[in-house]
Tab-separated table of C-alpha atoms and ligand atoms in Angstrom:
chain	number	residue	atom	x	y	z
S	1	MET	CA	23.581	45.190	128.458
S	2	GLY	CA	25.314	42.737	126.120
S	3	PRO	CA	27.737	43.812	123.414
S	4	ARG	CA	26.107	45.576	120.466
S	5	THR	CA	25.272	43.228	117.606
S	6	GLU	CA	24.348	44.200	114.088
S	7	GLN	CA	23.742	40.637	112.960
S	8	LYS	CA	20.484	39.879	111.253
S	9	GLN	CA	18.211	38.041	113.642
S	10	VAL	CA	15.129	35.836	113.575
S	11	VAL	CA	12.460	37.702	115.516
S	12	LEU	CA	9.129	36.328	116.769
S	13	VAL	CA	6.617	39.139	117.399
S	14	THR	CA	3.264	38.702	119.181
S	15	GLY	CA	0.255	40.900	118.444
S	16	ALA	CA	1.862	41.599	115.058
S	17	ALA	CA	-1.323	42.022	113.003
S	18	ASN	CA	-1.901	45.611	114.173
S	19	GLY	CA	-0.507	48.597	116.020
S	20	ILE	CA	2.945	48.507	117.610
S	21	GLY	CA	3.531	44.818	116.785
S	22	ALA	CA	2.813	45.363	113.085
S	23	ALA	CA	5.139	48.389	113.033
S	24	VAL	CA	7.895	46.365	114.771
S	25	ALA	CA	7.548	43.558	112.211
S	26	GLU	CA	7.677	45.996	109.301
S	27	LEU	CA	10.748	47.859	110.570
S	28	ALA	CA	12.558	44.653	111.558
S	29	VAL	CA	12.072	43.256	108.040
S	30	ALA	CA	13.202	46.584	106.544
S	31	ARG	CA	16.412	46.329	108.616
S	32	GLY	CA	17.135	42.861	107.227
S	33	HIS	CA	15.848	40.664	110.051
S	34	ARG	CA	13.537	37.715	109.434
S	35	VAL	CA	10.252	37.900	111.298
S	36	MET	CA	7.616	35.393	112.406
S	37	LEU	CA	4.504	37.500	112.883
S	38	THR	CA	1.995	35.980	115.312
S	39	ASP	CA	-1.443	37.124	116.420
S	40	VAL	CA	-4.750	35.757	117.664
S	41	ASP	CA	-6.315	37.245	114.489
S	42	GLU	CA	-5.190	34.720	111.886
S	43	VAL	CA	-6.571	36.417	108.772
S	44	ALA	CA	-5.050	39.779	109.669
S	45	VAL	CA	-1.633	38.397	110.597
S	46	VAL	CA	-1.331	36.270	107.459
S	47	SER	CA	-2.207	39.264	105.311
S	48	ARG	CA	0.244	41.490	107.212
S	49	ALA	CA	3.074	38.963	106.747
S	50	ARG	CA	2.317	38.619	103.018
S	51	SER	CA	2.670	42.372	102.604
S	52	LEU	CA	6.222	42.181	104.052
S	53	GLY	CA	7.705	39.717	101.542
S	54	SER	CA	9.859	36.628	101.863
S	55	ARG	CA	11.637	37.570	105.097
S	56	ALA	CA	8.274	37.410	106.917
S	57	ALA	CA	5.986	34.502	107.791
S	58	ALA	CA	2.871	34.225	109.919
S	59	CYS	CA	1.421	31.927	112.527
S	60	VAL	CA	-1.729	32.168	114.626
S	61	LEU	CA	-0.968	32.475	118.358
S	62	ASP	CA	-3.274	33.272	121.237
S	63	ILE	CA	-0.678	34.113	123.882
S	64	ARG	CA	-2.918	32.609	126.583
S	65	SER	CA	-2.266	29.139	125.163
S	66	SER	CA	0.819	27.225	126.253
S	67	GLU	CA	0.433	24.778	123.331
S	68	GLY	CA	0.015	27.770	121.020
S	69	TRP	CA	3.396	29.124	122.165
S	70	THR	CA	5.131	25.804	121.498
S	71	ARG	CA	3.522	25.656	118.042
S	72	ALA	CA	4.577	29.233	117.243
S	73	PHE	CA	8.238	28.534	118.123
S	74	GLU	CA	8.126	25.289	116.116
S	75	THR	CA	6.644	27.108	113.118
S	76	ALA	CA	9.404	29.733	113.355
S	77	ASP	CA	12.045	26.994	113.610
S	78	ALA	CA	10.603	25.325	110.501
S	79	ALA	CA	10.540	28.610	108.554
S	80	PHE	CA	13.799	30.209	109.710
S	81	GLY	CA	15.788	27.573	111.656
S	82	HIS	CA	15.500	29.085	115.152
S	83	VAL	CA	14.307	32.190	117.084
S	84	ASP	CA	16.916	34.719	118.278
S	85	VAL	CA	14.566	37.390	119.645
S	86	LEU	CA	11.076	37.271	121.163
S	87	VAL	CA	9.149	40.560	121.079
S	88	ASN	CA	6.390	39.889	123.595
S	89	ASN	CA	4.053	42.681	122.533
S	90	ALA	CA	0.410	41.481	122.429
S	91	GLY	CA	-1.850	43.145	124.968
S	92	ILE	CA	-5.420	44.270	125.476
S	93	THR	CA	-7.448	46.681	127.517
S	94	HIS	CA	-11.104	46.974	128.457
S	95	THR	CA	-11.908	50.615	129.089
S	96	GLY	CA	-13.830	51.920	132.063
S	97	VAL	CA	-13.410	52.499	135.769
S	98	THR	CA	-13.027	49.464	137.999
S	99	ARG	CA	-16.609	49.345	139.262
S	100	ASP	CA	-17.990	49.407	135.686
S	101	LEU	CA	-15.995	46.483	134.281
S	102	SER	CA	-17.297	42.940	134.663
S	103	ARG	CA	-15.292	40.426	136.668
S	104	GLN	CA	-14.647	38.629	133.361
S	105	GLN	CA	-13.209	41.799	131.783
S	106	HIS	CA	-10.797	42.218	134.697
S	107	ARG	CA	-9.835	38.560	134.319
S	108	ASP	CA	-9.328	38.876	130.514
S	109	ILE	CA	-6.846	41.712	130.950
S	110	VAL	CA	-4.812	39.712	133.460
S	111	GLU	CA	-4.946	36.536	131.371
S	112	VAL	CA	-3.625	38.232	128.246
S	113	ASN	CA	-1.284	40.964	129.479
S	114	LEU	CA	0.238	39.167	132.432
S	115	LEU	CA	-0.305	35.397	132.239
S	116	GLY	CA	-0.038	35.248	128.432
S	117	THR	CA	3.191	37.220	128.455
S	118	ILE	CA	4.591	35.126	131.326
S	119	THR	CA	3.783	31.940	129.372
S	120	GLY	CA	5.729	33.345	126.423
S	121	VAL	CA	8.733	34.180	128.593
S	122	CYS	CA	8.716	30.670	130.111
S	123	THR	CA	8.568	29.065	126.644
S	124	ALA	CA	11.356	31.291	125.339
S	125	LEU	CA	13.527	30.681	128.428
S	126	GLU	CA	13.444	26.938	127.865
S	127	ARG	CA	14.031	27.008	124.131
S	128	MET	CA	16.583	29.833	124.005
S	129	THR	CA	18.610	28.411	126.903
S	130	ALA	CA	18.750	25.068	125.054
S	131	GLN	CA	20.091	26.791	121.915
S	132	GLY	CA	22.601	28.793	123.971
S	133	HIS	CA	21.466	32.333	123.095
S	134	GLY	CA	18.404	34.560	122.828
S	135	HIS	CA	16.912	37.932	123.666
S	136	ILE	CA	13.527	38.479	125.296
S	137	ILE	CA	12.013	41.935	124.736
S	138	ASN	CA	8.837	42.627	126.723
S	139	VAL	CA	6.667	45.538	125.573
S	140	CYS	CA	5.238	46.937	128.808
S	141	SER	CA	3.853	50.454	129.448
S	142	MET	CA	4.537	53.741	131.250
S	143	THR	CA	1.554	52.703	133.401
S	144	SER	CA	3.916	50.204	135.040
S	145	PHE	CA	5.311	53.208	136.930
S	146	LEU	CA	2.200	55.307	137.360
S	147	PRO	CA	-1.248	54.095	138.471
S	148	LEU	CA	-3.968	55.822	136.450
S	149	PRO	CA	-7.749	56.181	136.805
S	150	GLY	CA	-9.578	54.242	134.077
S	151	TYR	CA	-6.726	51.727	133.838
S	152	ALA	CA	-6.692	49.949	137.214
S	153	THR	CA	-6.377	46.323	136.096
S	154	TYR	CA	-4.379	47.252	132.991
S	155	CYS	CA	-1.889	49.129	135.220
S	156	ALA	CA	-1.800	46.179	137.612
S	157	THR	CA	-0.815	43.834	134.764
S	158	LYS	CA	1.906	46.185	133.586
S	159	TYR	CA	3.268	46.714	137.133
S	160	GLY	CA	3.223	42.928	137.485
S	161	LEU	CA	4.924	42.390	134.139
S	162	ARG	CA	7.748	44.785	135.013
S	163	ALA	CA	8.326	43.025	138.348
S	164	PHE	CA	8.242	39.605	136.667
S	165	HIS	CA	10.571	40.729	133.880
S	166	HIS	CA	13.294	42.069	136.166
S	167	SER	CA	13.016	39.143	138.601
S	168	VAL	CA	13.600	36.674	135.770
S	169	ALA	CA	16.415	38.754	134.285
S	170	ILE	CA	18.196	38.714	137.658
S	171	GLU	CA	17.611	34.968	138.096
S	172	GLU	CA	19.114	34.390	134.642
S	173	ARG	CA	22.042	36.829	135.031
S	174	ASP	CA	24.691	34.131	134.580
S	175	GLY	CA	22.893	32.488	131.637
S	176	PRO	CA	23.154	33.135	127.898
S	177	LEU	CA	20.007	35.261	127.462
S	178	ASP	CA	19.471	39.031	127.240
S	179	PHE	CA	16.387	40.785	128.625
S	180	THR	CA	14.959	44.159	127.629
S	181	ILE	CA	11.751	45.847	128.774
S	182	ILE	CA	10.300	48.801	126.852
S	183	HIS	CA	7.652	51.227	128.108
S	184	PRO	CA	5.683	53.079	125.417
S	185	PRO	CA	3.537	56.126	126.250
S	186	SER	CA	0.175	56.774	124.507
S	187	THR	CA	0.576	55.417	120.984
S	188	ARG	CA	-1.863	55.948	118.111
S	189	THR	CA	-3.120	52.395	117.579
S	190	GLY	CA	-6.448	50.596	117.768
S	191	MET	CA	-5.986	50.447	121.540
S	192	LEU	CA	-5.796	54.247	121.831
S	193	GLU	CA	-8.853	54.613	119.555
S	194	GLN	CA	-10.725	52.328	121.946
S	195	GLU	CA	-9.622	54.545	124.845
S	196	LYS	CA	-10.613	57.737	123.029
S	197	ALA	CA	-14.194	56.471	122.868
S	198	ASP	CA	-14.409	56.329	126.684
S	199	PRO	CA	-14.051	59.445	128.884
S	200	ALA	CA	-12.923	57.147	131.732
S	201	CYS	CA	-9.583	56.916	129.872
S	202	ALA	CA	-9.153	60.682	129.402
S	203	VAL	CA	-5.840	60.748	131.267
S	204	ALA	CA	-4.242	58.981	128.266
S	205	PHE	CA	-4.722	62.216	126.304
S	206	ALA	CA	-3.050	64.537	128.809
S	207	GLU	CA	0.301	64.284	127.025
S	208	LYS	CA	1.108	64.017	123.348
S	209	SER	CA	0.787	60.636	121.678
S	210	TYR	CA	3.261	58.890	119.376
S	211	ALA	CA	3.044	56.945	116.113
S	212	PRO	CA	3.511	53.165	116.381
S	213	GLN	CA	6.514	53.527	114.050
S	214	GLN	CA	8.298	55.645	116.685
S	215	ILE	CA	7.858	52.926	119.303
S	216	ALA	CA	8.915	50.317	116.743
S	217	GLY	CA	12.140	52.298	116.282
S	218	ALA	CA	12.950	51.869	119.987
S	219	VAL	CA	12.072	48.155	119.910
S	220	VAL	CA	14.056	47.332	116.769
S	221	ASP	CA	17.053	49.403	117.952
S	222	ALA	CA	16.963	47.288	121.124
S	223	ILE	CA	17.549	44.153	119.027
S	224	ASP	CA	21.017	45.578	118.281
S	225	THR	CA	21.826	47.410	121.507
S	226	ARG	CA	20.125	45.134	124.080
S	227	PRO	CA	19.392	47.781	126.725
S	228	VAL	CA	18.046	46.666	130.111
S	229	GLU	CA	15.061	49.067	130.138
S	230	VAL	CA	13.769	51.769	127.788
S	231	VAL	CA	11.326	54.512	128.765
S	232	PHE	CA	9.931	56.419	125.811
S	233	PRO	CA	10.257	59.308	125.332
S	234	PRO	CA	13.280	59.448	127.636
S	235	LEU	CA	12.615	62.761	129.444
S	236	ALA	CA	8.818	62.731	129.925
S	237	GLY	CA	9.147	59.045	130.755
S	238	ARG	CA	11.526	59.807	133.613
S	239	VAL	CA	9.159	62.411	135.099
S	240	GLN	CA	6.271	59.913	135.133
S	241	ARG	CA	8.550	57.320	136.651
S	242	ILE	CA	9.383	59.605	139.547
S	243	ALA	CA	5.759	60.730	140.070
S	244	GLY	CA	4.764	57.097	140.553
S	245	VAL	CA	6.984	56.794	143.619
S	246	PHE	CA	5.089	59.382	145.697
S	247	PRO	CA	1.419	58.480	146.441
S	248	ARG	CA	0.410	61.895	147.828
S	249	LEU	CA	1.893	63.622	144.811
S	250	MET	CA	0.030	61.202	142.497
S	251	ARG	CA	-3.297	61.896	144.239
S	252	ARG	CA	-2.796	65.604	143.590
S	253	VAL	CA	-1.227	65.638	140.163
S	254	ILE	CA	-3.106	62.881	138.338
S	255	PRO	CA	-6.570	64.479	138.612
S	256	ILE	CA	-5.030	67.641	137.097
S	257	ALA	CA	-3.622	65.557	134.243
S	258	GLU	CA	-6.999	63.842	133.847
S	259	ALA	CA	-8.803	67.204	133.517
S	260	ARG	CA	-6.271	68.254	130.885
S	261	GLY	CA	-6.774	64.898	129.123
S	262	LEU	CA	-10.542	65.446	129.055
S	263	ARG	CA	-10.028	68.802	127.320
S	264	GLN	CA	-7.541	67.394	124.801
S	265	ARG	CA	-9.769	64.367	124.130
S	266	GLU	CA	-12.703	66.690	123.428
S	267	ARG	CA	-10.622	68.317	120.686
S	268	LEU	CA	-9.775	64.946	119.123
S	269	LEU	CA	-13.364	63.694	118.966
S	270	PRO	CA	-15.282	64.089	115.720
S	271	HIS	CA	-17.893	66.824	116.095
S	272	PRO	CA	-21.129	66.194	114.197
S	273	GLY	CA	-21.931	69.116	111.962
S	274	ALA	CA	-18.366	70.476	112.020
S	275	GLY	CA	-17.513	71.885	108.633
S	276	ALA	CA	-21.207	72.256	107.637
S	277	GLY	CA	-21.858	75.143	105.291
S	278	ARG	CA	-18.407	74.931	103.638
V	301	LIG	N1	-1.295	52.011	122.311
V	301	LIG	C1	-0.841	52.513	123.443
V	301	LIG	O1	-1.138	53.674	123.801
V	301	LIG	C2	0.073	51.685	124.320
V	301	LIG	C3	0.777	52.359	125.344
V	301	LIG	C4	1.615	51.621	126.169
V	301	LIG	C5	1.772	50.259	125.979
V	301	LIG	N2	1.079	49.627	124.986
V	301	LIG	C6	1.259	48.176	124.856
V	301	LIG	O2	1.758	47.884	123.562
V	301	LIG	C7	1.319	46.587	123.168
V	301	LIG	C8	0.665	46.670	121.792
V	301	LIG	O3	-0.465	47.523	121.884
V	301	LIG	P1	-1.143	48.219	120.605
V	301	LIG	O4	-1.473	49.591	121.014
V	301	LIG	O5	-0.326	47.974	119.400
V	301	LIG	O6	-2.513	47.388	120.551
V	301	LIG	P2	-3.455	47.048	119.312
V	301	LIG	O7	-4.791	46.794	119.919
V	301	LIG	O8	-3.313	48.032	118.229
V	301	LIG	O9	-2.846	45.663	118.781
V	301	LIG	C9	-2.770	44.548	119.633
V	301	LIG	C10	-2.643	43.280	118.809
V	301	LIG	O10	-2.617	42.184	119.746
V	301	LIG	C11	-3.494	41.172	119.282
V	301	LIG	N3	-3.986	40.375	120.410
V	301	LIG	C12	-4.968	40.682	121.301
V	301	LIG	N4	-5.144	39.673	122.163
V	301	LIG	C13	-4.242	38.702	121.818
V	301	LIG	C14	-3.943	37.421	122.318
V	301	LIG	N5	-4.633	36.885	123.350
V	301	LIG	N6	-2.947	36.707	121.740
V	301	LIG	C15	-2.273	37.222	120.675
V	301	LIG	N7	-2.524	38.407	120.144
V	301	LIG	C16	-3.506	39.153	120.705
V	301	LIG	C17	-4.617	41.907	118.556
V	301	LIG	O11	-5.284	41.044	117.630
V	301	LIG	C18	-3.855	43.041	117.884
V	301	LIG	O12	-3.402	42.668	116.598
V	301	LIG	C19	0.364	46.108	124.269
V	301	LIG	O13	1.064	45.265	125.154
V	301	LIG	C20	-0.032	47.389	124.969
V	301	LIG	O14	-0.414	47.171	126.307
V	301	LIG	C21	0.238	50.313	124.143
């Protein structure tokens, strides 16, 4: 961990039109940072940036595109002079068990969550090393510790991202950059809504979920404190981390969690006719 800094930073956030990325952008601006919001959804990201005032700007970026990454950094340089912090947040899922997803859906998840994020890290490494400072924050997932049914390829990308992240951070230990990885639990965004619609993802509802603003708090705090790794929430996160180390324990405990998730999910679903007669 580097020394704590309270300086106002220029932050480039991916997947900033919605969910956790949008909440990170909003909180970062509220704390005085300047933010380049990027997203594959151009209309949504431009409108989100406009709502945040003059310390925010927007740029379209599909994180799968290497040229797109270069353009996004150049746009941030033009707007704010440089980029101090990259929040590599964009990610997707396709819900369903492995045998039900198409080969293309498996490929999409890997191309966005793993290859897209790696491309961003490589771009940031080059540019931030040249400017002599920088901080790369990767938004990963608790599934990077714990394989879950209904999330096979998603989990694989997050396991892969964690391994990539720490490998690079160790390679770069004598350089000028800081590296932080943050693992959110179930968070109430469009992604979780998508999962709620599919019983294959029931395990996501076994534990309580969090608001995107709570995760944004951990991400934006990390801009100042530069921790190596953040599991959120700290205690439940540690339990899941340990469970992931023991395969026999996982095989026993995860189906129990999944059954609990199915029950909790049932309660969250809208029930046609509920409230009739009132
Ligand atoms: N929501 C959860 O329960 C949860 C839990 C753990 C980790 N995460 C991780 O947090 C991150 C944000 O997730 P979220 O829940 O806010 O999702 P979300 O679906 O609410 O928002 C994701 C944003 O990323 C954008 N996006 C999708 N593909 C893109 C691409 N190729 N290039 C650029 N932008 C793209 C979307 O347009 C959207 O604005 C993801 O990496 C996700 O894996 C989410």
